Short mmCIF file of C-alpha atoms in Angstrom, two decimals:
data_model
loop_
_atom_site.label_atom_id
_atom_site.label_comp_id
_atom_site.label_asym_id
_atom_site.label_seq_id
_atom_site.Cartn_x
_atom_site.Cartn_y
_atom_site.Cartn_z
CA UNK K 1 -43.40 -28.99 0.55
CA UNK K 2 -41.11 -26.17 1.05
CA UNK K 3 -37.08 -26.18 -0.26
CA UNK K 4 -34.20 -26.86 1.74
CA UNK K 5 -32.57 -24.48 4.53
CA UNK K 6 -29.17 -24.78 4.09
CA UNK K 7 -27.97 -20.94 5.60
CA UNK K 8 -28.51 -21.61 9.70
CA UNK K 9 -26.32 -20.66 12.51
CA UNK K 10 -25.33 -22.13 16.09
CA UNK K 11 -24.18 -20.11 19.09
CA UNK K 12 -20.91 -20.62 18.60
CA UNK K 13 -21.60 -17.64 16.41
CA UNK K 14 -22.02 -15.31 20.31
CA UNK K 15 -25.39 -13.95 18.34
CA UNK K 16 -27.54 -16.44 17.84
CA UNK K 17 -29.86 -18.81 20.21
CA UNK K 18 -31.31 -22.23 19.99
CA UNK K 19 -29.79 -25.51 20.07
CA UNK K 20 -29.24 -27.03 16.61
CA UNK K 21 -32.17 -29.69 17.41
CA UNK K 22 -34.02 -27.13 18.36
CA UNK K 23 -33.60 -25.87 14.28
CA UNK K 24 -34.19 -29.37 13.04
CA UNK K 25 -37.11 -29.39 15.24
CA UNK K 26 -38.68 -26.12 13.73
CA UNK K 27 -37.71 -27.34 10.05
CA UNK K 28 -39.87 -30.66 10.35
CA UNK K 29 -42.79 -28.46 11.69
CA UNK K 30 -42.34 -26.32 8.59
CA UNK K 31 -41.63 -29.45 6.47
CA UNK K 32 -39.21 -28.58 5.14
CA UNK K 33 -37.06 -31.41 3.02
CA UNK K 34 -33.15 -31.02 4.64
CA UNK K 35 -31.70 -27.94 5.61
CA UNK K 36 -27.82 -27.29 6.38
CA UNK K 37 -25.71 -25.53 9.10
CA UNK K 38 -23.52 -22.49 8.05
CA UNK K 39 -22.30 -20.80 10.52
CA UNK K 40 -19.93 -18.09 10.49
CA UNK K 41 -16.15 -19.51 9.68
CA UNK K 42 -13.68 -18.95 11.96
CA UNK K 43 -10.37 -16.80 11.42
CA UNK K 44 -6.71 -17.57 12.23
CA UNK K 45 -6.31 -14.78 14.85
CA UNK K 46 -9.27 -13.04 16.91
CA UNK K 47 -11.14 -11.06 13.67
CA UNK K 48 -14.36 -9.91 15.30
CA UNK K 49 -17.56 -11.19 17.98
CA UNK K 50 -19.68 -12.52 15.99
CA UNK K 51 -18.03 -15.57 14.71
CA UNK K 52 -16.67 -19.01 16.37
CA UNK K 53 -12.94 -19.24 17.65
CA UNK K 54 -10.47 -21.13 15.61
CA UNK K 55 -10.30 -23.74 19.08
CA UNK K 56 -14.33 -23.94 18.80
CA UNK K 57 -14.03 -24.95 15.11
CA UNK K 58 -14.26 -29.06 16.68
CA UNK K 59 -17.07 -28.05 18.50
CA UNK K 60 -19.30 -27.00 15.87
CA UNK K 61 -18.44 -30.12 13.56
CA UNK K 62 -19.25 -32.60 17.01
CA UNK K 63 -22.40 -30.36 17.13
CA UNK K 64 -23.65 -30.87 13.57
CA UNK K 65 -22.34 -34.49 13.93
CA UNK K 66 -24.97 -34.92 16.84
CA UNK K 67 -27.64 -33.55 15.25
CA UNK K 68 -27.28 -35.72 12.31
CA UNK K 69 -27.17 -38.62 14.02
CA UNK K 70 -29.75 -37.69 16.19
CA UNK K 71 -31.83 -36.71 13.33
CA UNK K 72 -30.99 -39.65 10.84
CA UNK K 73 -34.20 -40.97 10.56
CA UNK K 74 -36.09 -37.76 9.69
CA UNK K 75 -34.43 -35.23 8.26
CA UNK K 76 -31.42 -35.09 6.49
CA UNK K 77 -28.60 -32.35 7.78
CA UNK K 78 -26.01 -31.09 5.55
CA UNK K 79 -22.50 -29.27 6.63
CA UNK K 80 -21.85 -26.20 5.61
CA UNK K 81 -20.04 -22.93 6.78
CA UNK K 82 -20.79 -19.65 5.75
CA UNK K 83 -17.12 -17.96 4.70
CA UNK K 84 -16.31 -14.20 4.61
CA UNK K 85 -14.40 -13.62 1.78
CA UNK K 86 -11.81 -11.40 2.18
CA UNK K 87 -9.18 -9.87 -0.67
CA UNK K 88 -5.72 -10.37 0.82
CA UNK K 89 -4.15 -13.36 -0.04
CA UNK K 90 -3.38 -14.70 3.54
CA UNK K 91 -7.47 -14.87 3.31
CA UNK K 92 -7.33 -16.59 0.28
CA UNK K 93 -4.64 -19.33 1.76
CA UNK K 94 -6.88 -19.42 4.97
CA UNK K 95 -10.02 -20.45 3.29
CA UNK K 96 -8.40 -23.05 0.82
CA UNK K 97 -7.74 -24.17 3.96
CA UNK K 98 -9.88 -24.05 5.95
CA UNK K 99 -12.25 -25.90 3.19
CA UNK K 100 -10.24 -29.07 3.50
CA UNK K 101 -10.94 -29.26 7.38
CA UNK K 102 -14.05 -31.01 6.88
CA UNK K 103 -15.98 -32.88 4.64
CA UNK K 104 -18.15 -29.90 4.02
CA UNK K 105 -21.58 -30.52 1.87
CA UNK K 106 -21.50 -26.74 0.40
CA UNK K 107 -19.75 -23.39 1.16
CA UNK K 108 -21.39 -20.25 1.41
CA UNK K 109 -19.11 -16.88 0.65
CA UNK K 110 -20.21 -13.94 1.89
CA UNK K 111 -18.73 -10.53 2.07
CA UNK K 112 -19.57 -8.22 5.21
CA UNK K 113 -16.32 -6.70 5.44
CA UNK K 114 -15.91 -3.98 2.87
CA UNK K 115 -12.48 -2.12 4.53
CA UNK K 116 -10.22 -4.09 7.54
CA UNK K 117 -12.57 -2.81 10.73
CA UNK K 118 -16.16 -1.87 9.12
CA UNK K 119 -18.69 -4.90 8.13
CA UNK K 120 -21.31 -3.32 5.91
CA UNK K 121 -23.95 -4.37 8.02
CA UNK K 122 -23.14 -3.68 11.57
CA UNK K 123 -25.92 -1.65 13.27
CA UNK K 124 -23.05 0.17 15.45
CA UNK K 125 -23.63 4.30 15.24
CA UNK K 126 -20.25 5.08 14.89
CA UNK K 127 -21.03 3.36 11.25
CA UNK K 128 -24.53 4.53 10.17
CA UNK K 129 -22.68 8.52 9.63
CA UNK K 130 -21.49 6.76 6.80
CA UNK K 131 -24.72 6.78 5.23
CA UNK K 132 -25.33 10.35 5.69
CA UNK K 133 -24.74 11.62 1.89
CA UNK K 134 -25.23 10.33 -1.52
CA UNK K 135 -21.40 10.10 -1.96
CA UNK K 136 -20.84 7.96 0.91
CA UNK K 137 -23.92 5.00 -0.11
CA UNK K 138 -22.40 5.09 -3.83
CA UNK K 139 -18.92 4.38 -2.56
CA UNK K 140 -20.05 2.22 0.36
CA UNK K 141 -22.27 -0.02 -2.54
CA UNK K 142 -19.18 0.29 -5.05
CA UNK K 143 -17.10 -1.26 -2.99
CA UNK K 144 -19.17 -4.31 -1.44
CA UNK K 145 -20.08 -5.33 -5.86
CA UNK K 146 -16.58 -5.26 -6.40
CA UNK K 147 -15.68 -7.68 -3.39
CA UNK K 148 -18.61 -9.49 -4.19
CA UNK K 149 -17.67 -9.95 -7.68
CA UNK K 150 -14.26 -11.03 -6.39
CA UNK K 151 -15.81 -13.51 -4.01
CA UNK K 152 -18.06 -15.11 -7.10
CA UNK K 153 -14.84 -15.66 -8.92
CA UNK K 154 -12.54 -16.68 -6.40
CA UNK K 155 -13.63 -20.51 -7.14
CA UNK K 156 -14.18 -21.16 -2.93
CA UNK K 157 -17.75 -21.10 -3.10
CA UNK K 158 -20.85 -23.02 -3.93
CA UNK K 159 -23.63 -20.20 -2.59
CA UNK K 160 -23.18 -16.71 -2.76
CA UNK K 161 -24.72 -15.06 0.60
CA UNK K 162 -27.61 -12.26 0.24
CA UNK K 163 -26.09 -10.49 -2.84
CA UNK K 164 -27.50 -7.29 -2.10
CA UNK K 165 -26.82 -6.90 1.73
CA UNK K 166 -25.71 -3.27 1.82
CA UNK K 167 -29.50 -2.57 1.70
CA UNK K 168 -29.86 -3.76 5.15
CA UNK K 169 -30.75 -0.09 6.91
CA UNK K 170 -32.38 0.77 3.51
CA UNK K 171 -29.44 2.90 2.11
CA UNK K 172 -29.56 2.79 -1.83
CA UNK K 173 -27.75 4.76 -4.16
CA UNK K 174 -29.46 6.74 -6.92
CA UNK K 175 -30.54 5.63 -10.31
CA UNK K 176 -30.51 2.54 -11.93
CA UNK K 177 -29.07 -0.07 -9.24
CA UNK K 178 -28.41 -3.01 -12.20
CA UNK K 179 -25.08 -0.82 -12.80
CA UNK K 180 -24.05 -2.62 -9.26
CA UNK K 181 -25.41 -6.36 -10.14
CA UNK K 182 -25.00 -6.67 -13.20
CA UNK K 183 -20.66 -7.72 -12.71
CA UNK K 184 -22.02 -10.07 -10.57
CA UNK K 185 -24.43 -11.55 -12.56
CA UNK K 186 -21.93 -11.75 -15.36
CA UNK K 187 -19.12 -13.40 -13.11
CA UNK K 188 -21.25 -15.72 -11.70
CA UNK K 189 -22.37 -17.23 -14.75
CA UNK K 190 -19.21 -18.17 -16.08
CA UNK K 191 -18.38 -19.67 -12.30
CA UNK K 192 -20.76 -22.25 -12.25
CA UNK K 193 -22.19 -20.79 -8.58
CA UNK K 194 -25.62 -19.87 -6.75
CA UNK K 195 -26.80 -16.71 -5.15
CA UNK K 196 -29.35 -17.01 -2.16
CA UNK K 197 -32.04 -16.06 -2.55
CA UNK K 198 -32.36 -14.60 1.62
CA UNK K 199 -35.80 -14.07 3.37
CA UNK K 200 -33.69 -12.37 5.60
CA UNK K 201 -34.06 -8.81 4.66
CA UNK K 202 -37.66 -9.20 5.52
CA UNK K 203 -36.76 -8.96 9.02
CA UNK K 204 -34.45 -6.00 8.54
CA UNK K 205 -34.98 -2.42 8.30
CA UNK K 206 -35.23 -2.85 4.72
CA UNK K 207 -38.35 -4.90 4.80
CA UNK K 208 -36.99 -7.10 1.29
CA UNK K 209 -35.21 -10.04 0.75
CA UNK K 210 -31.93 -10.51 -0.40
CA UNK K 211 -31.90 -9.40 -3.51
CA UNK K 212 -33.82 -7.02 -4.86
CA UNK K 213 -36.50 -8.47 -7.63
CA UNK K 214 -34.29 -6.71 -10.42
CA UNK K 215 -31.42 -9.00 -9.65
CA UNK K 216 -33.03 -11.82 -9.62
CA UNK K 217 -34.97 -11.24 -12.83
CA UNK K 218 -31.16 -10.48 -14.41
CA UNK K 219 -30.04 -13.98 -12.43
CA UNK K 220 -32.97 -15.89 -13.95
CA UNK K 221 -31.92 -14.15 -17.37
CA UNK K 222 -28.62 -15.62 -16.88
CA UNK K 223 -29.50 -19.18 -15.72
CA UNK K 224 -27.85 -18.77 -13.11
CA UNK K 225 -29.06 -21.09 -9.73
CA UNK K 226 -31.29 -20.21 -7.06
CA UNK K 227 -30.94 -21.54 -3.24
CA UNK K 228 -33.31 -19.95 -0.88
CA UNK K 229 -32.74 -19.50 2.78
CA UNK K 230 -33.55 -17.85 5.89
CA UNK K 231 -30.37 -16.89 7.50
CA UNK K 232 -31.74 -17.61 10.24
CA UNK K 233 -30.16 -17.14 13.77
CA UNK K 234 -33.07 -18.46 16.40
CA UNK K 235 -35.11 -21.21 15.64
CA UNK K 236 -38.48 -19.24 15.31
CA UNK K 237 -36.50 -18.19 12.00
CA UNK K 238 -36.18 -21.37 9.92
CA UNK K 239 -37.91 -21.32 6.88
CA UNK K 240 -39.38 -17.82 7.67
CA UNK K 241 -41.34 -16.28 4.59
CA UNK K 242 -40.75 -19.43 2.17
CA UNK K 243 -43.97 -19.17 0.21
CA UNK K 244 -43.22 -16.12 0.06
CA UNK K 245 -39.95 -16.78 -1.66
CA UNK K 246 -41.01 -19.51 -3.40
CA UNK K 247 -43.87 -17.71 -5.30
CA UNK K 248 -41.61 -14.93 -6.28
CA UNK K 249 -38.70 -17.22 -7.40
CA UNK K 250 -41.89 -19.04 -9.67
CA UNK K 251 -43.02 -15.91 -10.26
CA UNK K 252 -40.17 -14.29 -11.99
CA UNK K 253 -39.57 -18.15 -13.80
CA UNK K 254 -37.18 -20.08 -11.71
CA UNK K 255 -37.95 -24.00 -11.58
CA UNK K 256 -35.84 -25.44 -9.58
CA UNK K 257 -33.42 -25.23 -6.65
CA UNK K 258 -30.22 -27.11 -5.73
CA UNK K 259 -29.29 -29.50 -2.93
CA UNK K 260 -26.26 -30.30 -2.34
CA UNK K 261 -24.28 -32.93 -1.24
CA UNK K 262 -20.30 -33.45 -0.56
CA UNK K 263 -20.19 -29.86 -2.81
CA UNK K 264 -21.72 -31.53 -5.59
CA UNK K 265 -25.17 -29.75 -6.77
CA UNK K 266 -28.40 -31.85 -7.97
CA UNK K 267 -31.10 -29.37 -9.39
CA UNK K 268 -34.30 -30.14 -7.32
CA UNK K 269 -38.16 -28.36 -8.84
CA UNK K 270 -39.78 -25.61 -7.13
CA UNK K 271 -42.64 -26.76 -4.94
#
């Protein structure tokens, strides 16, 4: 039996498809043991598309709420949210907040935004001239560590979100690429926190999950938790590429994942 899904989105999120049964309905074809809803958090004021209004926030709880209890006898649903971090402290205030709103399972961080209007990951052209020159990828990737680093430590999280996302439209910097994960790696195991391990890049221009093996062979180092997931935004998506993951995860000498439950983590072995 596969792991748990616990990074899936709704359409509140205006880019995704697929009612949430319809994901619960995909996850027991792929038997998969629970999974959990993330979707994107929302912000105080209008922030961006791709993310639920602050008025749509009851929606998405009555939706999970549904599911659950339409679900009871089958498959087991967590709560979650996946939550952009953000450095400014009004951010900061707004997810302590925003954490108590609900009786959340786990929290995923994530960090897209890397200055106030560009998210590393949008496909938009008016972006991708930023990845024109060698100088522009090494500050673009210097910048998303160190607010990733910032997220690990921030103490709002229980997941860290595909660490190495700036990969997306397969933009690396040059040389050795454990100069960017290893601060993470080293904040994250004095936070007690797990990073994702994201079949998600598969389906990217990348073509490789989230994160690259060398992180993951410095996380297992480290002893620092696995959770894998598919990010997924239709549910054709759930559990995409999980044997995949799994037998890399085994591969590189990870044994178990975590479930969660009410933000409290029970390690669970790897199929």
């Amino acid at each position: 039996m596969p792991t748990a899904d616990y990074h899936l989105h709704t359409p509140l999120c205006k880019h995704a498809s697929g009612h949430p049964r319809d994901y619960a309905q995909a996850a027991l074809s792929n038997n998969l043991p629970e999974i959990g809803f993330s979707d994107h958090n929302p912000m105080p004021t209008h922030f961006d598309d791709w993310r639920m209004a602050l008025n749509e926030f009851p929606d998405y709880l009555n939706l999970i709420q549904e599911t659950q209890t339409e679900f009871a006898h089958t498959l087991p649903i967590k709560l979650g949210l996946e939550v952009d971090f953000l450095p400014d402290p009004k951010s900061q205030t707004w997810i302590k907040e925003l954490s108590a709103k609900a009786d959340f399972d786990y929290l995923i961080g994530s960090v897209h935004y890397i200055a106030d209007d560009w998210a590393i990951d949008d496909p938009d052209p008016k972006w991708q001239s930023k990845w024109t020159d060698p100088e522009g990828v090494e500050q673009a990737w210097t910048e998303y560590w160190n607010r990733y680093a910032n997220a690990i430590t921030s103490g709002h999280f229980d997941i860290l979100a595909h660490p190495d996302l700036p990969k997306k439209f397969g933009h690396r910097p040059e040389g050795d690429l454990r100069r960017f994960y290893e601060p993470a790696i080293n904040a994250a195991a004095h936070a007690g926190i797990a990073f994702e391990l994201s079949t998600a890049g598969l389906r990217k221009p990348c073509q490789e999950m989230y994160p690259a093996r060398a992180f993951l062979e410095l996380q297992r180092a480290a002893d620092i938790p696995l959770v894998i997931s598919s990010d997924a935004h239709q549910p054709a998506s759930v559990g995409h590429a999980f044997p995949n993951a799994i037998a890399l995860a085994k591969e590189i000498g990870f044994t178990h994942t975590l479930q969660f439950t009410k933000r409290q983590a029970t390690p669970v072995p790897i199929p």
